[in-house]
Every structure is written in C-alpha cells, then in structure tokens.
Coordinates of C-alpha atoms (C1' of nucleotides) in Angstrom, one line a residue:
Chain A
X224 CA -33.9 45.3 -22.4
X225 CA -32.9 42.0 -20.2
X226 CA -36.2 40.7 -20.8
X227 CA -38.5 39.6 -24.1
X228 CA -41.1 42.0 -23.3
X229 CA -39.1 44.9 -22.5
X230 CA -37.4 43.8 -26.1
X231 CA -40.1 44.2 -27.8
X232 CA -41.2 47.2 -26.6
X233 CA -38.4 48.7 -27.5
X234 CA -38.7 47.1 -30.9
X235 CA -42.0 49.0 -31.2
X236 CA -41.6 52.0 -29.5
X237 CA -38.1 52.8 -31.1
X238 CA -38.7 55.9 -33.0
X239 CA -40.2 57.6 -29.5
X240 CA -36.9 56.8 -27.4
X241 CA -33.9 56.5 -29.6
X242 CA -32.2 59.0 -31.9
X243 CA -32.2 58.1 -35.4
X244 CA -30.1 57.7 -37.9
X245 CA -27.0 56.3 -35.5
X246 CA -26.4 53.3 -34.3
X247 CA -23.3 51.8 -32.6
X248 CA -21.0 49.0 -32.3
X249 CA -19.1 47.7 -29.9
X250 CA -15.7 45.7 -31.1
X251 CA -14.9 44.0 -27.4
X252 CA -11.1 42.4 -27.1
X253 CA -10.2 40.3 -24.6
X254 CA -6.9 37.8 -24.3
X255 CA -7.2 34.4 -23.0
X256 CA -4.9 31.3 -24.2
X257 CA -2.5 33.5 -26.1
X258 CA -5.3 34.3 -28.5
X259 CA -7.3 37.6 -29.4
X260 CA -11.0 37.4 -28.5
X261 CA -13.5 39.1 -29.9
X262 CA -17.7 39.3 -27.9
X263 CA -20.1 38.3 -30.6
X264 CA -23.4 37.9 -30.0
X265 CA -26.4 36.0 -32.6
X266 CA -29.7 36.0 -33.0
X267 CA -31.1 32.4 -32.9
X268 CA -32.5 32.3 -36.3
X269 CA -30.2 34.4 -37.6
X270 CA -27.2 32.5 -39.4
X271 CA -24.5 35.1 -38.8
X272 CA -23.0 36.7 -36.1
X273 CA -23.2 39.7 -35.1
X274 CA -20.9 42.9 -32.7
X275 CA -23.0 44.0 -29.5
X276 CA -24.6 47.4 -30.6
X277 CA -27.7 49.5 -29.9
X278 CA -28.8 52.9 -29.9
X279 CA -27.9 56.3 -28.4
X280 CA -31.5 57.0 -26.1
X281 CA -32.5 61.1 -27.4
X282 CA -31.0 62.5 -24.0
X283 CA -28.0 60.3 -23.8
X284 CA -23.5 61.1 -24.7
X285 CA -23.4 58.4 -27.5
X286 CA -20.8 57.8 -25.7
X287 CA -22.2 57.3 -22.6
X288 CA -24.3 55.2 -25.1
X289 CA -21.7 53.1 -25.7
X290 CA -20.4 52.4 -22.1
X291 CA -23.4 51.5 -21.4
X292 CA -23.8 48.8 -24.3
X293 CA -20.5 47.5 -22.9
X294 CA -21.6 47.1 -19.8
X295 CA -24.7 45.4 -20.7
X296 CA -23.0 42.9 -22.4
X297 CA -19.7 42.1 -20.1
X298 CA -20.9 43.2 -17.1
X299 CA -17.7 46.2 -17.0
X300 CA -17.5 49.1 -17.2
X301 CA -14.3 51.6 -16.2
X302 CA -12.3 50.7 -19.4
X303 CA -10.6 51.6 -22.2
X304 CA -13.1 52.3 -24.6
X305 CA -12.4 54.2 -27.8
X306 CA -14.0 55.3 -30.5
X307 CA -12.7 54.3 -33.9
X308 CA -14.3 55.0 -37.2
X309 CA -17.6 55.8 -38.8
X310 CA -19.4 53.5 -40.9
X311 CA -21.4 55.6 -42.9
X312 CA -21.9 54.3 -46.4
X313 CA -25.2 54.3 -48.2
X314 CA -25.7 50.6 -48.0
X315 CA -24.7 48.8 -45.2
X316 CA -27.5 48.0 -44.0
X317 CA -29.6 44.7 -46.0
X318 CA -33.0 45.4 -44.5
X319 CA -34.3 41.8 -46.0
X320 CA -31.9 40.3 -43.6
X321 CA -33.5 42.4 -40.8
X322 CA -36.8 42.0 -41.6
X323 CA -36.6 37.7 -42.2
X324 CA -34.6 37.7 -38.9
X325 CA -37.0 38.9 -37.1
X326 CA -39.6 37.5 -38.1
X327 CA -38.4 33.7 -38.2
X328 CA -37.8 35.8 -33.9
X329 CA -42.1 35.8 -34.3
X330 CA -41.9 39.8 -34.7
X331 CA -43.2 41.1 -37.6
X332 CA -42.0 44.5 -38.5
X333 CA -43.6 46.9 -41.5
X334 CA -41.8 47.9 -44.4
X335 CA -41.4 51.2 -42.9
X336 CA -40.2 50.3 -39.0
X337 CA -37.3 52.5 -37.8
X338 CA -35.3 49.4 -37.9
X339 CA -35.1 49.4 -42.0
X340 CA -34.1 53.1 -42.2
X341 CA -30.3 53.5 -43.0
X342 CA -28.2 54.1 -39.8
X343 CA -24.6 55.4 -40.1
X344 CA -22.9 53.7 -37.3
X345 CA -19.9 54.6 -35.0
X346 CA -17.3 52.3 -34.4
X347 CA -15.8 51.7 -30.7
X348 CA -13.1 49.3 -29.1
X349 CA -13.1 48.2 -26.0
X350 CA -9.5 46.3 -24.1
X351 CA -11.0 44.2 -21.6
X352 CA -9.3 42.0 -18.2
X353 CA -10.9 38.2 -20.4
X354 CA -11.5 36.4 -17.2
X355 CA -13.4 40.0 -15.4
X356 CA -15.9 39.2 -18.6
X357 CA -19.4 37.5 -17.8
X358 CA -21.6 37.7 -21.2
X359 CA -24.6 38.7 -21.1
X360 CA -26.9 38.2 -24.6
X361 CA -29.2 40.9 -24.0
X362 CA -32.1 39.1 -24.6
X363 CA -33.6 35.3 -24.2
X364 CA -33.3 35.4 -28.2
X365 CA -29.6 35.6 -28.0
X366 CA -26.3 34.0 -28.1
X367 CA -22.9 35.6 -27.4
X368 CA -19.7 34.4 -26.6
X369 CA -15.8 35.1 -27.7
X370 CA -15.2 34.1 -30.7
X371 CA -10.9 33.4 -31.6
X372 CA -10.2 36.7 -33.8
X373 CA -8.7 34.2 -36.7
X374 CA -11.6 32.0 -36.3
X375 CA -14.0 34.8 -37.6
X376 CA -15.0 34.7 -41.3
X377 CA -18.2 36.2 -42.1
X378 CA -20.2 38.4 -39.4
X379 CA -23.5 40.2 -40.4
X380 CA -23.6 43.1 -42.7
X381 CA -20.7 45.2 -43.0
X382 CA -19.6 43.7 -39.7
X383 CA -16.3 42.2 -40.7
X384 CA -15.1 45.1 -42.4
X385 CA -15.8 47.2 -38.8
X386 CA -13.6 44.5 -36.9
X387 CA -11.1 44.7 -39.5
X388 CA -10.8 48.5 -38.7
X389 CA -10.8 48.2 -35.0
X390 CA -8.2 45.6 -35.2
X391 CA -6.0 47.9 -37.6
X392 CA -6.1 50.8 -35.1
X393 CA -5.2 48.5 -31.9
X394 CA -2.5 48.0 -33.8
X395 CA -1.6 51.7 -34.8
X396 CA -2.6 52.6 -30.8
X397 CA -0.2 50.1 -29.4
X398 CA 2.5 52.4 -30.4
X399 CA 1.1 55.1 -28.7
X400 CA -0.8 53.6 -25.8
X401 CA 0.2 50.9 -23.3
X402 CA -2.4 48.4 -23.6
X403 CA -2.1 45.8 -21.5
X404 CA -3.5 47.0 -18.5
X405 CA -7.2 46.6 -19.7
X406 CA -5.8 43.0 -21.2
X407 CA -4.1 41.1 -18.8
X408 CA -5.3 40.4 -14.6
X409 CA -3.1 42.9 -12.1
X410 CA 0.0 40.4 -11.9
X411 CA 0.9 39.2 -14.7
X412 CA 4.4 38.1 -16.4
X413 CA 6.7 39.6 -19.3
X414 CA 6.1 36.6 -20.9
X415 CA 3.1 36.2 -21.2
X416 CA 2.9 40.5 -21.5
X417 CA 4.6 39.4 -24.7
X418 CA 2.4 36.8 -26.0
X419 CA -0.4 40.0 -26.3
X420 CA 1.6 42.7 -28.0
X421 CA 3.1 39.2 -30.3
X422 CA -0.7 38.4 -30.8
X423 CA -1.9 41.9 -32.0
X424 CA 0.7 42.6 -34.4
X425 CA 0.7 38.5 -35.0
X426 CA 4.4 38.6 -35.9
X427 CA 7.2 36.8 -33.1
X428 CA 9.3 39.0 -31.1
X429 CA 12.9 39.2 -29.8
X430 CA 12.1 38.1 -25.7
X431 CA 15.4 40.0 -24.6
X432 CA 14.8 43.3 -26.9
X433 CA 11.2 43.5 -26.2
X434 CA 12.1 43.2 -21.5
X435 CA 14.6 45.6 -22.5
X436 CA 12.4 48.1 -24.5
X437 CA 9.2 47.4 -21.9
X438 CA 10.8 48.3 -18.4
X439 CA 12.3 51.4 -20.7
X440 CA 9.4 53.1 -20.5
X441 CA 9.3 52.7 -16.7
X442 CA 5.8 52.0 -16.1
X443 CA 5.9 48.4 -15.2
X444 CA 6.3 47.4 -11.6
X445 CA 8.4 44.3 -10.5
X446 CA 7.3 42.3 -7.8
X447 CA 9.1 40.6 -5.6
X448 CA 6.9 37.2 -7.0
X449 CA 7.2 34.5 -9.0
X450 CA 5.1 32.5 -11.1
X451 CA 6.0 29.0 -10.2
X452 CA 4.1 25.8 -11.4
X453 CA 5.6 26.5 -15.5
X454 CA 8.3 23.2 -15.8
X455 CA 10.9 26.3 -15.8
X456 CA 12.4 28.8 -14.6
X457 CA 9.9 30.9 -13.1
X458 CA 9.3 34.3 -14.4
X459 CA 8.9 37.2 -12.5
X460 CA 5.5 39.6 -12.0
X461 CA 4.6 42.0 -12.9
X462 CA 1.8 45.1 -12.8
X463 CA 1.6 48.2 -13.6
X464 CA 2.8 51.6 -12.4
X465 CA -0.4 53.2 -11.9
X466 CA 0.4 56.8 -11.8
X467 CA 4.0 56.3 -14.5
X468 CA 1.0 54.5 -16.8
X469 CA -1.5 57.5 -16.7
X470 CA 1.4 59.8 -17.5
X471 CA 2.3 57.8 -20.0
X472 CA -1.3 57.1 -21.2
X473 CA -1.2 61.0 -21.7
X474 CA 2.0 61.3 -23.6
X475 CA 2.0 58.0 -25.7
X476 CA 5.4 56.1 -26.5
X477 CA 7.6 56.2 -28.5
X478 CA 9.4 54.4 -31.6
X479 CA 7.4 51.1 -33.7
X480 CA 8.4 47.5 -34.0
Chain R
X296 CA -27.2 75.6 -51.8
X297 CA -26.2 78.4 -54.1
X298 CA -29.1 81.2 -53.5
X299 CA -31.1 82.3 -51.1
X300 CA -33.9 80.2 -52.7
X301 CA -32.6 76.8 -53.0
X302 CA -31.2 77.7 -49.3
X303 CA -34.8 78.4 -48.0
X304 CA -36.3 74.9 -49.5
X305 CA -33.3 73.4 -47.9
X306 CA -34.4 74.8 -44.8
X307 CA -37.8 73.6 -45.2
X308 CA -37.4 70.3 -46.2
X309 CA -34.9 69.4 -44.5
X310 CA -36.7 66.4 -43.1
X311 CA -37.1 64.6 -46.6
X312 CA -34.1 65.3 -48.1
X313 CA -31.8 65.0 -45.0
X314 CA -30.3 62.3 -43.4
X315 CA -31.4 63.1 -39.7
X316 CA -29.1 63.5 -37.0
X317 CA -26.3 63.5 -38.6
X318 CA -24.1 65.9 -38.7
X319 CA -20.8 66.8 -40.5
X320 CA -18.6 69.6 -40.6
X321 CA -14.8 70.0 -41.9
X322 CA -12.1 71.5 -40.5
X323 CA -10.1 73.3 -43.8
X324 CA -6.6 73.6 -43.0
X325 CA -4.2 75.8 -45.7
X326 CA -1.3 77.3 -44.8
X327 CA 0.1 80.7 -46.4
X328 CA 2.6 82.8 -45.6
X329 CA 4.1 80.4 -43.0
X330 CA 0.9 80.3 -40.8
X331 CA -1.1 77.7 -40.9
X332 CA -4.9 78.9 -42.0
X333 CA -8.8 77.5 -41.3
X334 CA -11.3 78.2 -43.5
X335 CA -14.4 79.9 -41.3
X336 CA -17.9 81.0 -42.4
X337 CA -20.6 83.1 -40.5
X338 CA -24.1 84.0 -41.6
X339 CA -24.2 88.0 -41.2
X340 CA -26.2 88.5 -38.7
X341 CA -24.2 86.0 -36.5
X342 CA -22.1 86.9 -33.9
X343 CA -19.7 83.9 -33.8
X344 CA -17.8 82.6 -36.7
X345 CA -18.5 78.5 -37.8
X346 CA -16.9 75.7 -39.7
X347 CA -17.9 74.8 -42.7
X348 CA -20.7 71.7 -42.1
X349 CA -23.6 70.4 -44.1
X350 CA -26.5 67.3 -43.6
X351 CA -26.1 64.0 -45.0
X352 CA -28.6 63.9 -48.4
X353 CA -31.0 60.2 -47.6
X354 CA -29.4 58.2 -50.1
X355 CA -25.5 59.6 -50.3
X356 CA -22.6 58.4 -47.7
X357 CA -20.6 59.8 -45.3
X358 CA -17.7 60.6 -47.2
X359 CA -19.4 61.8 -50.3
X360 CA -21.6 64.2 -48.4
X361 CA -17.9 65.6 -46.8
X362 CA -16.4 65.5 -50.2
X363 CA -20.1 68.0 -51.6
X364 CA -19.3 70.4 -49.0
X365 CA -15.4 70.7 -49.0
X366 CA -16.2 71.1 -52.8
X367 CA -19.1 74.2 -52.1
X368 CA -16.7 75.9 -49.9
X369 CA -13.1 75.9 -52.3
X370 CA -13.8 74.5 -55.2
X371 CA -11.7 71.3 -55.0
X372 CA -11.8 67.8 -54.3
X373 CA -9.9 64.7 -54.8
X374 CA -7.7 66.3 -52.2
X375 CA -7.0 64.7 -48.6
X376 CA -9.9 64.4 -46.6
X377 CA -10.2 62.3 -43.3
X378 CA -13.4 61.4 -40.9
X379 CA -11.3 61.8 -37.1
X380 CA -13.9 62.0 -34.8
X381 CA -17.7 62.6 -33.6
X382 CA -18.9 64.8 -31.6
X383 CA -21.8 63.3 -29.8
X384 CA -22.4 65.0 -26.6
X385 CA -26.6 65.1 -26.1
X386 CA -26.4 69.1 -25.1
X387 CA -23.4 70.1 -28.0
X388 CA -26.2 71.8 -30.1
X389 CA -27.7 74.8 -28.9
X390 CA -31.7 75.7 -30.2
X391 CA -31.9 79.5 -28.9
X392 CA -28.6 80.8 -31.3
X393 CA -29.8 78.5 -34.0
X394 CA -33.6 80.5 -33.8
X395 CA -32.2 83.0 -33.0
X396 CA -29.5 83.2 -36.5
X397 CA -32.1 82.5 -38.3
X398 CA -35.1 85.2 -37.1
X399 CA -32.1 88.1 -37.8
X400 CA -31.8 86.2 -41.3
X401 CA -35.4 86.3 -41.9
X402 CA -36.7 82.8 -41.6
X403 CA -39.2 82.0 -39.0
X404 CA -38.1 78.3 -38.3
X405 CA -40.8 76.5 -35.3
X406 CA -39.8 75.3 -32.3
X407 CA -40.1 71.4 -33.6
X408 CA -38.4 72.2 -36.9
X409 CA -36.2 69.4 -37.5
X410 CA -32.5 72.1 -37.5
X411 CA -33.6 72.3 -33.7
X412 CA -33.9 68.6 -33.0
X413 CA -30.3 67.1 -31.8
X414 CA -27.4 66.4 -33.8
X415 CA -24.3 64.3 -34.2
X416 CA -21.7 65.3 -35.4
X417 CA -18.4 63.8 -38.2
X418 CA -15.4 65.8 -37.6
X419 CA -13.5 66.1 -40.8
X420 CA -10.0 67.2 -41.8
X421 CA -8.9 68.8 -44.9
X422 CA -5.6 70.0 -46.0
X423 CA -6.1 71.8 -48.9
X424 CA -3.3 74.1 -51.1
X425 CA -4.5 77.8 -51.0
X426 CA -4.3 78.9 -53.5
X427 CA -6.1 76.7 -54.9
X428 CA -8.6 77.7 -52.6
X429 CA -12.0 80.1 -54.2
X430 CA -13.2 81.0 -51.2
X431 CA -17.1 80.6 -51.6
X432 CA -20.2 81.0 -48.8
X433 CA -23.1 78.6 -49.4
X434 CA -25.2 81.5 -49.7
X435 CA -25.8 85.3 -50.3
X436 CA -26.1 85.5 -46.3
X437 CA -22.6 84.2 -45.8
X438 CA -19.2 85.1 -45.4
X439 CA -16.4 82.9 -46.1
X440 CA -13.0 83.4 -45.7
X441 CA -9.4 82.1 -44.0
X442 CA -8.7 82.6 -39.9
X443 CA -5.3 81.9 -38.7
X444 CA -5.1 79.4 -36.5
X445 CA -3.9 81.2 -33.4
X446 CA -6.9 84.0 -34.6
X447 CA -9.7 81.9 -33.7
X448 CA -10.9 82.1 -30.0
X449 CA -14.2 81.7 -29.5
X450 CA -16.5 79.4 -32.6
X451 CA -20.0 79.1 -33.0
X452 CA -21.6 75.7 -30.3
X453 CA -18.7 73.2 -30.2
X454 CA -16.8 73.6 -33.1
X455 CA -14.1 75.2 -31.5
X456 CA -13.6 72.5 -29.5
X457 CA -13.8 70.6 -32.7
X458 CA -11.2 72.6 -34.4
X459 CA -8.6 71.7 -31.5
X460 CA -9.5 67.8 -32.1
X461 CA -8.5 67.9 -35.6
X462 CA -4.9 70.5 -35.1
X463 CA -4.4 67.5 -31.9
X464 CA -4.6 64.7 -34.7
X465 CA -2.7 66.3 -37.5
X466 CA -0.4 66.6 -35.3
X467 CA -0.5 63.3 -34.5
X468 CA -0.7 62.5 -38.2
X469 CA 2.3 64.5 -39.1
X470 CA 5.0 61.2 -37.5
X471 CA 2.7 59.3 -39.9
X472 CA 1.9 60.3 -43.1
X473 CA 3.8 62.8 -45.8
X474 CA 1.3 65.7 -45.3
X475 CA 3.3 68.0 -47.4
X476 CA 1.7 67.5 -50.6
X477 CA -1.8 68.7 -49.9
X478 CA -0.4 72.2 -48.4
X479 CA 2.0 72.7 -50.2
X480 CA 2.3 74.2 -54.7
X481 CA 3.5 71.8 -56.6
X482 CA 6.8 73.1 -56.5
X483 CA 8.6 74.3 -52.6
X484 CA 11.6 74.5 -51.1
X485 CA 13.1 72.9 -47.8
X486 CA 13.0 75.3 -45.7
X487 CA 9.3 76.4 -46.9
X488 CA 8.1 73.0 -46.1
X489 CA 9.7 73.0 -43.4
X490 CA 8.3 76.1 -42.1
X491 CA 5.0 74.1 -42.5
X492 CA 6.3 71.5 -40.7
X493 CA 7.1 74.0 -37.4
X494 CA 3.9 75.7 -37.8
X495 CA 2.0 72.5 -37.4
X496 CA 3.9 71.3 -34.3
X497 CA 3.8 74.5 -33.0
X498 CA 7.7 74.6 -32.6
X499 CA 11.4 75.4 -33.9
X500 CA 13.1 72.4 -35.5
X501 CA 16.8 71.6 -36.8
X502 CA 17.4 72.6 -40.6
X503 CA 19.8 70.3 -40.8
X504 CA 18.7 67.5 -39.1
X505 CA 14.9 68.3 -40.7
X506 CA 16.3 68.0 -44.2
X507 CA 18.5 64.9 -42.9
X508 CA 14.9 63.4 -42.3
X509 CA 13.0 64.4 -45.2
X510 CA 15.3 63.3 -47.4
X511 CA 16.0 60.1 -46.0
X512 CA 12.2 58.9 -46.3
X513 CA 13.0 59.1 -50.3
X514 CA 9.7 60.8 -51.4
X515 CA 11.0 63.8 -52.3
X516 CA 12.4 64.7 -55.8
X517 CA 15.0 67.6 -55.9
X518 CA 14.7 70.2 -59.1
X519 CA 17.5 72.1 -61.0
X520 CA 15.7 75.4 -60.2
X521 CA 16.3 77.3 -57.4
X522 CA 14.2 79.7 -55.9
X523 CA 15.9 83.1 -56.5
X524 CA 14.7 86.6 -55.3
X525 CA 15.0 86.0 -52.1
X526 CA 17.8 88.6 -50.6
X527 CA 20.0 85.5 -49.5
X528 CA 21.6 81.9 -51.3
X529 CA 18.6 80.5 -53.5
X530 CA 17.3 77.2 -52.1
X531 CA 16.8 74.3 -54.8
X532 CA 13.2 73.4 -55.3
X533 CA 11.6 70.5 -54.3
X534 CA 8.7 68.6 -55.9
X535 CA 6.8 65.0 -54.4
X536 CA 7.7 61.6 -56.0
X537 CA 4.5 60.2 -56.4
X538 CA 5.0 56.5 -56.7
X539 CA 6.8 56.7 -53.2
X540 CA 4.8 59.1 -51.7
X541 CA 2.0 57.0 -51.9
X542 CA 3.8 54.3 -51.3
X543 CA 4.9 55.9 -47.5
X544 CA 0.9 57.1 -47.5
X545 CA 0.7 52.9 -46.7
X546 CA 3.1 52.6 -44.9
X547 CA 3.4 55.3 -42.3
X548 CA 6.7 57.4 -42.2
X549 CA 8.6 56.1 -38.8
X550 CA 10.1 57.7 -36.2
X551 CA 8.8 61.2 -34.3
X552 CA 10.4 64.5 -33.2
Chain Q
dC12 C1' 33.1 96.5 -58.6
dT13 C1' 34.1 95.0 -53.6
dT14 C1' 32.0 93.8 -49.6
dC15 C1' 28.9 92.3 -46.4
dG16 C1' 24.4 90.2 -43.4
dA17 C1' 22.1 86.1 -43.9
dA18 C1' 20.4 81.7 -45.5
dT19 C1' 21.3 77.6 -47.5
dG20 C1' 24.2 72.9 -49.0
dC21 C1' 26.9 69.8 -46.5
dG22 C1' 29.0 67.4 -43.2
dT23 C1' 31.0 65.9 -38.0
dC24 C1' 30.8 63.8 -33.5
dG25 C1' 29.1 62.5 -29.7
dT26 C1' 24.6 59.6 -27.7
dT27 C1' 21.0 56.5 -27.8
dA28 C1' 17.9 53.5 -29.9
dT29 C1' 17.4 49.0 -32.4
dG30 C1' 18.3 44.3 -33.7
dA31 C1' 21.2 40.5 -33.2
dC32 C1' 22.8 37.1 -30.4
dA33 C1' 25.8 34.1 -25.5
dC34 C1' 25.5 32.9 -21.5
dA35 C1' 24.6 31.9 -17.0
dA36 C1' 20.1 31.3 -13.5
dT37 C1' 15.8 28.3 -12.0
dG38 C1' 12.6 25.1 -11.5
dC39 C1' 11.2 21.2 -12.6
dT40 C1' 11.3 16.4 -14.4
dA41 C1' 13.4 11.8 -15.5
Chain K
dT164 C1' 21.3 14.0 -9.7
dA165 C1' 21.6 15.2 -14.3
dG166 C1' 18.7 16.9 -18.3
dC167 C1' 16.3 20.1 -20.8
dA168 C1' 13.6 24.1 -21.9
dT169 C1' 12.6 28.6 -20.0
dT170 C1' 13.7 32.5 -17.9
dG171 C1' 17.1 37.1 -16.9
dT172 C1' 21.2 40.1 -17.7
dG173 C1' 24.8 41.0 -20.6
dT174 C1' 27.1 42.4 -25.2
dC175 C1' 28.6 43.9 -30.0
dA176 C1' 27.6 46.6 -34.0
dT177 C1' 25.2 49.3 -36.6
dA178 C1' 21.5 53.0 -37.4
dA179 C1' 18.8 57.1 -35.3
dC180 C1' 18.8 61.5 -33.9
dG181 C1' 20.3 65.8 -32.0
dA182 C1' 23.2 69.3 -31.1
dC183 C1' 26.9 71.9 -34.1
dG184 C1' 30.3 73.8 -37.0
dC185 C1' 31.9 75.6 -41.9
dA186 C1' 31.8 76.2 -46.6
dT187 C1' 29.0 78.8 -50.2
dT188 C1' 26.4 81.8 -52.8
dC189 C1' 22.4 85.4 -53.1
dG190 C1' 21.2 90.1 -53.0
dA191 C1' 22.3 95.0 -51.1
dA192 C1' 25.1 98.2 -49.2
dG193 C1' 28.7 101.2 -49.9

DNA sequence: CTTCGAATGCGTCGTTATGACACAATGCTA
DNA sequence: TAGCATTGTGTCATAACGACGCATTCGAAG
C-alpha cells in the first residue's frame, strides 16, 4: 500500500482480499506543546480530512488489522490501541463523495464497486508518543499530519462523530487507566503530566492535589534529575514504574475528578 | 423468522438480504430468585447452547438489528441495550460444527455457503425484567431458556468469551449507571436491590452502607407501602424517580465499591 | 396471647479521600 | 543581589467510606 500502483491494485481487487462490509478507523492521539493532537489524512483532491482507516484481510484478526494500519501511518507498533465503538448506521457512507474523489484522483469506479458498498466500521483509539511518530501518508495521493483537537470542525463522512466518541471514551478511561505512559516521553515532569490531564479533561486542576493523587497511585518513580532551563525552579523528572504501572492497568485506578 | 419455512428461506437467501461478514450476539441478562440469569438458545441437534444472535439487513442500522433480535427473543423492546465489544478473530468460527448442525437439522449447505464464511460479531448486552420476558425460540428447531450465570460452562464457538466480556462490562458499568431499573420490577425493596448488586459483583455488601449510598444518589423514591409476608420485619418498597434517574444516567454515578 | 428469632430502619465513630489554600525553596533574570 | 515565577511540601476543614451497635417490626412457635 505504499505505491500508487499497489493502491490501484487494491482498489481493483479489494473484494478478493478484504473481509467485506467491515472497515476500521483509528483515532490516533498525540500530545505536543500542551495540546492534544489527532493524526488525520487527506486525499489530494478531497475537501475533507479523514481518520486513517483500512480494511481487514480475509485471514487477519480485526485487532491485527488495526495494529497494521497504525503501524503504516505512524511507524510505531506495540502501543496502546483499543477498540471503543462500532459505527453501524445504514446510511453512514456517502457514495457520491467516494466516487467523485476517486474520479478526481484519476480512478474510475463503477456503481457496483466494492468501495461503494455499505461498511460497518470499528473505531479504535491509540495513544502514541508524538515525537516517535513519522507521519506516513498511505499513498502519494494523500497528506498526513497532526491536527489540534480544537481545530477540527468537519471531517469526511461520520468521522467527526467517531472522533468525538473516541474523546469521550478517552475521558472516561482517564479515571481507570494511567494514560500518561503512551503519550509522554520516558522522562517527564509533574507539571507536564498535569498539563496532559488538563488538556484531555479540558479543565484546570489544582497543582498540589494533582501531585498528591498521582504519587498516591504509586506508579511513578521520581528521578534524581531535574529539568533545568525553564526560567524557574527546576522540577523533578519522573518516569513510570512499569511493574506497578502494568498492575494498575489491570486493576484500574480509583476515584474520579 | 418464526416458521421453519421462513427459516429455510433465510438460510438459502441470506447472502442477498443480509450485510455480509457482520453478525451480532446478544447477552440478555435477567434477575430472578436472587440469581443473575442469561437467556440462551439451542438448536435441537446441537450439543452446545448459544447466545441469541442474528444478522443485519442490508438497509438496517446495526443497533436496530440488535433491537430486533432482542424483541424476537424476549418480546420486549425499549429496554437497556448496549454494544460492548467486537469479536473479530479470524478463527472464531467453527465451520464444521455449523455444517453438521444444519445437517442434523435436515438442511444441507454447501462448502461455499454464506453461513460458513467468516463473521465479525458485535456483542450487545441487554438488561431485562425477568417477569416480562416471554422466551421465544426463533424457529421450531430451537430451545430458548434462562440459565443461571454460574451454571454456564461451555457455549457454542466463542460465545462463552463473549458472555464473560459482557459480565466484565456490566460490572464496570455498575459504578457509572443506575442499573437496577431494567432488571427489577417497578416496586422493589432495598434488600432486593442489594441482592442484585451482590449477585452481579459476586461479593457481599454491608446492608447499612449500601442503603446510605443508594439513597444518597437521590434516584429512589420510597413508597409508603411495605412488603409483608416475609417472616420478618416488612421492608419498604421503592421505585425509581425517573426524572432523576435519567439525569444520573447521563452524568454517571460517582465512586466505586 | 406472649415470646422468640430474624430481618430491617436508623445512627455512630474512626479512617481515609478530597478540595482549598499557605508558605518555603529554587532557578533564572534584571 | 534582589525580584519574580514556578515548584515542593504541608495544613485544615469537609465529605465519603467501611465497620459496627441498637432498637423496631414482622411472622411463627409455644
């Protein structure tokens, strides 16, 4: 799927190699400069940006397909990736947009083409470390870049709804999972972690209570280093204690904000 | 789908009327005699019981299909019904069992039959009031009855995994949703409500703390009646305050056990 | 009719979690 | 070296929570 030719082959052959009716879309979250970002793609000739998605090979597990799509777009594997909802409205697709897009792209597809059939899509959301990602459009005809969560207004088909649902899920999970690990670099400061939570929850939190709570979970290791360079008191660096972190992942964190 | 003839037609015609690749299975919970129950079905000639499931009509929303299946089996609509997970393993089906089942049933299906293709199934779970349910097998060749959660050991294909996942989800949701409404009759006692929670969570709770918490949510109305007849002090009857109940559904309940 | 057992209604107490806030320490800059 | 912004740490009142005591009320046994 890395070259135009392969892309065309896939378009022609999809019915033979993919599981029919089923697609998946990934909401890939990153965190950069105190902003929550989402990775979006765009076909050259299309007006709207879209979530990176794909189809499932006939002998491929659904989760593996999601992992594959993620790897294709970010170069990363082995990260937090989780299905969160299935979107199965009968009218969620917009065939006309599809066709005209391909036409602009120089590909003609007939009215019975498999891409124009109805698809039920499984939404996955991923948490990735922004700096580790190499954004990779899946063919020369596409762009691929990070968007600030708040910039996004309209997306391809029902992708905005999918994104919103992913955000809701993320916020719910925040109270049960120690989410920082996949979104932050290995070493980070407490204020950085707090900014992450504040950004996701879209509200400000008390600095001291946040610290008390976070350290109370017992999943953080405070390093002896500090982050110098800021014009103020140097904050300690932290990293996750992976043993306790995994334990917490299973049991879930208590309480809520 | 109520007569054998229609059933055979569906088997023959499925590819034309159903969305390919996609199925759904319902985990229908009920509560009776202080036990958590699940509604299961069985083809006459099959060894294993299964979750009631179905397929999605080509122009039917996924959620509507789930509602339809539920209605077919329980006679109830307008109840708590929620998707909780998609099961998309490539090898989750067992073609041989399928074929031999139909053979025993007097229906021959070829090796390329649509029913033998790979399906990705969406798991739904429902909470229904036990007494309101009229168990309805979907064709004369099937049984349909309630099972105690703890009796169930092995099910058709991966249905046991689906059931377990539904139970996990139910337990998680218990802390966020006032779940009693759909599982209990309109009027119920506090001990009954407590038994429901204890059964789902599979642990005993303190009587007095439970009452304090439940009433603290402010979603219960205590009636002036009591339930006489038990050989002890008559407990008050309660019912849900629907206005506050719906409000709580949106906001979620705080804390956890 | 009285007594008894068992379950329910209601309240207390100590511990812990939570939200709000004060003050000292630190690192850069002027 | 003084000043300022930010971080580290602690306090205090309040609310939530778990464990438990005691009186009340129902049916049943005598």
